[in-house]
Amino acid sequence: NAGVTQTPKFRILKIGQSMTLQCTQDMNHNYMYWYRQDPGMGLKLIYYSVGAGITDKGEVPNGYNVSRSTTEDFPLRLELAAPSQTSVYFCATSLGQGGYTFGSGTRLTVV
Amino acid sequence: GNSVTQMEGPVTLSEEAFLTINCTYTATGYPSLFWYVQYPGEGLQLLLKATKADDKGSNKGFEATYRKETTSFHLEKGSVQVSDSAVYFCALILTGGGNKLTFGTGTQLKVEL
């Protein structure tokens, strides 16, 4: 059982480039989340989804976009990468009672 | 708004020492409370949880009690091991509104022989 799979694990982007961080789950969870983790800052919610076709902004959505066309997939899109987006990105899923399952993360560096 | 405050780290302990990591919260309503653990290079894993006042969550020798009167959820372990070295996050959730977790900033624990 794979759980939550994130790809890629590492990526270096140049300023202004775009990329999509992939997140796929096989647990049939309705809720999916994208967080970023910066040193000493904990985790900040970027976007979340309560089910296929439904997404909403979190605490720090600027510079990002998401879509949720299926229950399984919740990709995060960066359109114009900036150095401030250098971070570790985590995707998570939940049945709705706070017991999140996290992916192993994507470490992104923007230079 | 909702927030979680954790003690500053890093915390360095000798093996078999007693561990306390303080966590207090502010919430509009009655949250469920959680401790997550992050080992180096990995994602977060649920360690324990408590869903109402006076509940005690426990797992792998760790315990935390939901104290509504002091709005606290301190993490404790009687005897830490080197393998407990990790970053610990306190978090809360309020039902509804996407069931979003609000995290504290994390406390790094290092256990030495």
mmCIF file of C-alpha atoms in Angstrom:
data_model
loop_
_atom_site.group_PDB
_atom_site.id
_atom_site.type_symbol
_atom_site.label_atom_id
_atom_site.label_comp_id
_atom_site.label_asym_id
_atom_site.label_seq_id
_atom_site.Cartn_x
_atom_site.Cartn_y
_atom_site.Cartn_z
ATOM 1 C CA ASN A 1 0.000 0.000 0.000
ATOM 2 C CA ALA A 2 1.767 3.145 -1.257
ATOM 3 C CA GLY A 3 -0.241 5.706 0.779
ATOM 4 C CA VAL A 4 0.725 9.193 -0.402
ATOM 5 C CA THR A 5 3.284 9.482 -3.201
ATOM 6 C CA GLN A 6 5.012 12.745 -4.054
ATOM 7 C CA THR A 7 7.219 13.393 -7.052
ATOM 8 C CA PRO A 8 9.840 14.617 -7.599
ATOM 9 C CA LYS A 9 11.788 14.322 -4.344
ATOM 10 C CA PHE A 10 14.208 17.096 -5.267
ATOM 11 C CA ARG A 11 14.152 19.864 -7.849
ATOM 12 C CA ILE A 12 16.159 22.968 -8.662
ATOM 13 C CA LEU A 13 14.344 25.678 -10.616
ATOM 14 C CA LYS A 14 15.527 28.914 -12.090
ATOM 15 C CA ILE A 15 13.649 32.112 -11.297
ATOM 16 C CA GLY A 16 10.646 32.459 -13.590
ATOM 17 C CA GLN A 17 10.401 28.778 -14.494
ATOM 18 C CA SER A 18 7.274 26.767 -13.819
ATOM 19 C CA MET A 19 6.712 23.262 -12.530
ATOM 20 C CA THR A 20 4.112 20.911 -11.126
ATOM 21 C CA LEU A 21 4.561 18.972 -7.917
ATOM 22 C CA GLN A 22 2.668 15.710 -8.126
ATOM 23 C CA CYS A 23 0.723 14.073 -5.306
ATOM 24 C CA THR A 24 -1.150 10.787 -5.616
ATOM 25 C CA GLN A 25 -2.960 8.786 -2.938
ATOM 26 C CA ASP A 26 -4.431 5.308 -2.968
ATOM 27 C CA MET A 27 -6.377 5.499 0.318
ATOM 28 C CA ASN A 28 -9.593 6.947 -1.136
ATOM 29 C CA HIS A 29 -9.420 9.909 1.240
ATOM 30 C CA ASN A 30 -11.597 12.884 0.353
ATOM 31 C CA TYR A 31 -9.436 15.525 1.995
ATOM 32 C CA MET A 32 -6.080 16.502 0.509
ATOM 33 C CA TYR A 33 -3.676 19.275 1.502
ATOM 34 C CA TRP A 34 -0.499 21.004 0.395
ATOM 35 C CA TYR A 35 1.821 22.442 3.046
ATOM 36 C CA ARG A 36 5.177 24.110 2.833
ATOM 37 C CA GLN A 37 7.757 23.755 5.567
ATOM 38 C CA ASP A 38 10.340 26.422 6.175
ATOM 39 C CA PRO A 39 13.040 26.174 8.881
ATOM 40 C CA GLY A 40 11.725 27.261 12.279
ATOM 41 C CA MET A 41 8.327 28.150 10.836
ATOM 42 C CA GLY A 42 6.393 24.929 11.113
ATOM 43 C CA LEU A 43 4.028 23.997 8.308
ATOM 44 C CA LYS A 44 1.919 26.506 6.438
ATOM 45 C CA LEU A 45 -1.162 25.450 4.457
ATOM 46 C CA ILE A 46 -1.069 26.447 0.792
ATOM 47 C CA TYR A 47 -4.234 24.876 -0.644
ATOM 48 C CA TYR A 48 -6.623 22.137 0.289
ATOM 49 C CA SER A 49 -9.416 20.081 -1.251
ATOM 50 C CA VAL A 50 -12.441 18.423 0.349
ATOM 51 C CA GLY A 51 -13.159 16.267 -2.682
ATOM 52 C CA ALA A 52 -12.797 15.960 -6.422
ATOM 53 C CA GLY A 53 -13.615 19.241 -8.142
ATOM 54 C CA ILE A 54 -13.427 21.311 -4.935
ATOM 55 C CA THR A 55 -10.390 23.315 -3.869
ATOM 56 C CA ASP A 56 -9.799 26.268 -1.572
ATOM 57 C CA LYS A 57 -7.007 28.567 -0.476
ATOM 58 C CA GLY A 58 -5.064 28.062 2.682
ATOM 59 C CA GLU A 59 -2.844 30.458 4.583
ATOM 60 C CA VAL A 60 -0.180 31.096 1.898
ATOM 61 C CA PRO A 61 -1.697 30.509 -1.591
ATOM 62 C CA ASN A 62 0.009 33.313 -3.536
ATOM 63 C CA GLY A 63 2.177 32.024 -6.380
ATOM 64 C CA TYR A 64 0.536 28.597 -6.452
ATOM 65 C CA ASN A 65 -2.408 26.875 -8.118
ATOM 66 C CA VAL A 66 -4.055 23.494 -7.673
ATOM 67 C CA SER A 67 -6.620 21.266 -9.318
ATOM 68 C CA ARG A 68 -8.468 18.150 -8.163
ATOM 69 C CA SER A 69 -9.996 16.322 -11.095
ATOM 70 C CA THR A 70 -9.895 12.908 -9.378
ATOM 71 C CA THR A 71 -9.962 11.641 -5.803
ATOM 72 C CA GLU A 72 -6.434 10.280 -6.212
ATOM 73 C CA ASP A 73 -4.491 13.253 -7.593
ATOM 74 C CA PHE A 74 -3.857 16.737 -6.233
ATOM 75 C CA PRO A 75 -1.073 18.487 -8.185
ATOM 76 C CA LEU A 76 0.438 21.799 -7.078
ATOM 77 C CA ARG A 77 1.492 24.213 -9.794
ATOM 78 C CA LEU A 78 4.133 26.947 -9.517
ATOM 79 C CA GLU A 79 3.816 29.302 -12.483
ATOM 80 C CA LEU A 80 6.660 31.799 -12.027
ATOM 81 C CA ALA A 81 9.132 30.449 -9.523
ATOM 82 C CA ALA A 82 10.633 32.918 -7.059
ATOM 83 C CA PRO A 83 13.397 32.453 -4.451
ATOM 84 C CA SER A 84 10.759 32.855 -1.715
ATOM 85 C CA GLN A 85 9.275 29.540 -2.875
ATOM 86 C CA THR A 86 12.398 27.640 -1.886
ATOM 87 C CA SER A 87 11.005 25.208 0.673
ATOM 88 C CA VAL A 88 10.044 21.637 1.405
ATOM 89 C CA TYR A 89 6.549 20.823 0.173
ATOM 90 C CA PHE A 90 4.358 18.167 1.747
ATOM 91 C CA CYS A 91 1.153 16.683 0.474
ATOM 92 C CA ALA A 92 -1.216 15.076 2.985
ATOM 93 C CA THR A 93 -4.544 13.283 2.980
ATOM 94 C CA SER A 94 -7.202 12.759 5.610
ATOM 95 C CA LEU A 95 -10.553 11.160 6.264
ATOM 96 C CA GLY A 96 -11.500 14.345 8.077
ATOM 97 C CA GLN A 97 -10.655 13.777 11.749
ATOM 98 C CA GLY A 98 -7.137 15.159 11.779
ATOM 99 C CA GLY A 99 -5.296 11.904 11.280
ATOM 100 C CA TYR A 100 -3.292 13.058 8.322
ATOM 101 C CA THR A 101 -1.099 10.810 6.191
ATOM 102 C CA PHE A 102 1.851 12.711 4.752
ATOM 103 C CA GLY A 103 3.963 12.098 1.700
ATOM 104 C CA SER A 104 7.742 12.110 1.994
ATOM 105 C CA GLY A 105 8.064 15.634 0.614
ATOM 106 C CA THR A 106 9.563 17.541 -2.316
ATOM 107 C CA ARG A 107 12.605 19.709 -1.631
ATOM 108 C CA LEU A 108 12.509 22.659 -4.025
ATOM 109 C CA THR A 109 15.265 25.203 -4.530
ATOM 110 C CA VAL A 110 14.733 28.295 -6.694
ATOM 111 C CA VAL A 111 17.929 29.996 -7.866
ATOM 112 C CA GLY B 1 -7.742 32.877 15.055
ATOM 113 C CA ASN B 2 -6.455 29.441 15.955
ATOM 114 C CA SER B 3 -2.825 29.008 16.947
ATOM 115 C CA VAL B 4 -0.414 26.590 18.595
ATOM 116 C CA THR B 5 2.625 27.597 20.626
ATOM 117 C CA GLN B 6 5.433 25.146 21.362
ATOM 118 C CA MET B 7 8.536 25.480 23.452
ATOM 119 C CA GLU B 8 11.633 26.538 21.585
ATOM 120 C CA GLY B 9 14.188 23.934 20.682
ATOM 121 C CA PRO B 10 16.490 22.298 20.225
ATOM 122 C CA VAL B 11 16.129 20.122 23.296
ATOM 123 C CA THR B 12 19.117 17.917 24.060
ATOM 124 C CA LEU B 13 18.756 15.049 26.533
ATOM 125 C CA SER B 14 20.752 12.052 27.628
ATOM 126 C CA GLU B 15 19.329 8.610 26.940
ATOM 127 C CA GLU B 16 16.812 7.477 29.623
ATOM 128 C CA ALA B 17 16.074 11.074 30.656
ATOM 129 C CA PHE B 18 12.534 12.363 31.164
ATOM 130 C CA LEU B 19 11.071 14.400 28.315
ATOM 131 C CA THR B 20 8.548 17.218 28.401
ATOM 132 C CA ILE B 21 7.713 19.353 25.382
ATOM 133 C CA ASN B 22 5.255 22.107 26.191
ATOM 134 C CA CYS B 23 2.359 22.966 23.916
ATOM 135 C CA THR B 24 -0.416 25.494 24.428
ATOM 136 C CA TYR B 25 -3.177 26.467 22.059
ATOM 137 C CA THR B 26 -5.711 29.154 21.234
ATOM 138 C CA ALA B 27 -8.880 28.125 19.458
ATOM 139 C CA THR B 28 -12.397 29.363 18.814
ATOM 140 C CA GLY B 29 -14.324 26.278 19.833
ATOM 141 C CA TYR B 30 -13.318 22.822 21.037
ATOM 142 C CA PRO B 31 -10.436 21.458 19.011
ATOM 143 C CA SER B 32 -8.958 18.006 18.727
ATOM 144 C CA LEU B 33 -5.247 17.981 19.560
ATOM 145 C CA PHE B 34 -2.376 16.065 18.014
ATOM 146 C CA TRP B 35 1.324 15.383 18.220
ATOM 147 C CA TYR B 36 3.145 14.577 15.013
ATOM 148 C CA VAL B 37 6.767 13.436 14.699
ATOM 149 C CA GLN B 38 9.151 14.040 11.809
ATOM 150 C CA TYR B 39 12.291 11.947 11.475
ATOM 151 C CA PRO B 40 15.150 13.331 9.355
ATOM 152 C CA GLY B 41 14.352 13.381 5.651
ATOM 153 C CA GLU B 42 10.811 12.112 6.111
ATOM 154 C CA GLY B 43 7.259 13.397 6.208
ATOM 155 C CA LEU B 44 5.290 13.843 9.412
ATOM 156 C CA GLN B 45 3.726 10.867 11.190
ATOM 157 C CA LEU B 46 0.857 10.941 13.648
ATOM 158 C CA LEU B 47 2.180 10.131 17.120
ATOM 159 C CA LEU B 48 -0.919 10.535 19.290
ATOM 160 C CA LYS B 49 -4.135 12.458 19.587
ATOM 161 C CA ALA B 50 -6.895 13.492 21.999
ATOM 162 C CA THR B 51 -10.327 14.632 20.943
ATOM 163 C CA LYS B 52 -11.856 16.063 24.135
ATOM 164 C CA ALA B 53 -10.939 17.550 27.477
ATOM 165 C CA ASP B 54 -9.147 15.214 29.946
ATOM 166 C CA ASP B 55 -8.482 12.621 27.238
ATOM 167 C CA LYS B 56 -4.988 11.152 27.299
ATOM 168 C CA GLY B 57 -3.353 10.149 24.044
ATOM 169 C CA SER B 58 -0.509 7.650 24.161
ATOM 170 C CA ASN B 59 1.761 5.795 21.769
ATOM 171 C CA LYS B 60 5.291 4.322 21.837
ATOM 172 C CA GLY B 61 5.771 5.433 25.466
ATOM 173 C CA PHE B 62 4.751 9.034 24.725
ATOM 174 C CA GLU B 63 1.747 10.586 26.463
ATOM 175 C CA ALA B 64 -0.162 13.862 26.351
ATOM 176 C CA THR B 65 -3.272 14.971 28.248
ATOM 177 C CA TYR B 66 -5.811 17.446 26.864
ATOM 178 C CA ARG B 67 -6.091 20.154 29.529
ATOM 179 C CA LYS B 68 -8.919 22.522 28.680
ATOM 180 C CA GLU B 69 -8.456 24.669 31.792
ATOM 181 C CA THR B 70 -4.864 25.506 30.843
ATOM 182 C CA THR B 71 -5.344 25.090 27.059
ATOM 183 C CA SER B 72 -2.361 22.766 26.990
ATOM 184 C CA PHE B 73 -1.310 19.434 25.514
ATOM 185 C CA HIS B 74 2.218 18.787 26.778
ATOM 186 C CA LEU B 75 4.112 15.792 25.391
ATOM 187 C CA GLU B 76 5.904 13.534 27.893
ATOM 188 C CA LYS B 77 8.004 10.398 27.862
ATOM 189 C CA GLY B 78 9.513 8.766 30.900
ATOM 190 C CA SER B 79 12.727 7.476 29.326
ATOM 191 C CA VAL B 80 13.888 8.693 25.930
ATOM 192 C CA GLN B 81 16.038 6.729 23.514
ATOM 193 C CA VAL B 82 18.454 7.840 20.819
ATOM 194 C CA SER B 83 15.871 6.683 18.271
ATOM 195 C CA ASP B 84 13.441 9.341 19.574
ATOM 196 C CA SER B 85 15.611 12.078 18.071
ATOM 197 C CA ALA B 86 13.283 13.941 15.714
ATOM 198 C CA VAL B 87 11.203 17.093 15.364
ATOM 199 C CA TYR B 88 7.895 17.075 17.244
ATOM 200 C CA PHE B 89 4.907 19.146 16.145
ATOM 201 C CA CYS B 90 1.856 19.982 18.190
ATOM 202 C CA ALA B 91 -1.298 20.645 16.149
ATOM 203 C CA LEU B 92 -5.003 21.296 16.489
ATOM 204 C CA ILE B 93 -8.033 20.834 14.291
ATOM 205 C CA LEU B 94 -11.555 22.199 14.444
ATOM 206 C CA THR B 95 -14.217 20.100 12.773
ATOM 207 C CA GLY B 96 -15.585 21.537 9.572
ATOM 208 C CA GLY B 97 -14.121 24.130 7.211
ATOM 209 C CA GLY B 98 -11.949 21.575 5.478
ATOM 210 C CA ASN B 99 -10.704 19.977 8.717
ATOM 211 C CA LYS B 100 -7.454 21.871 8.437
ATOM 212 C CA LEU B 101 -4.632 21.210 10.876
ATOM 213 C CA THR B 102 -2.908 24.197 12.466
ATOM 214 C CA PHE B 103 0.665 23.362 13.448
ATOM 215 C CA GLY B 104 3.080 24.740 15.969
ATOM 216 C CA THR B 105 6.592 25.589 14.815
ATOM 217 C CA GLY B 106 8.047 22.264 15.938
ATOM 218 C CA THR B 107 10.552 21.307 18.642
ATOM 219 C CA GLN B 108 13.719 19.476 17.724
ATOM 220 C CA LEU B 109 14.746 16.749 20.158
ATOM 221 C CA LYS B 110 18.238 15.303 20.197
ATOM 222 C CA VAL B 111 18.968 12.344 22.460
ATOM 223 C CA GLU B 112 22.588 11.474 23.173
ATOM 224 C CA LEU B 113 24.192 8.377 24.664
#
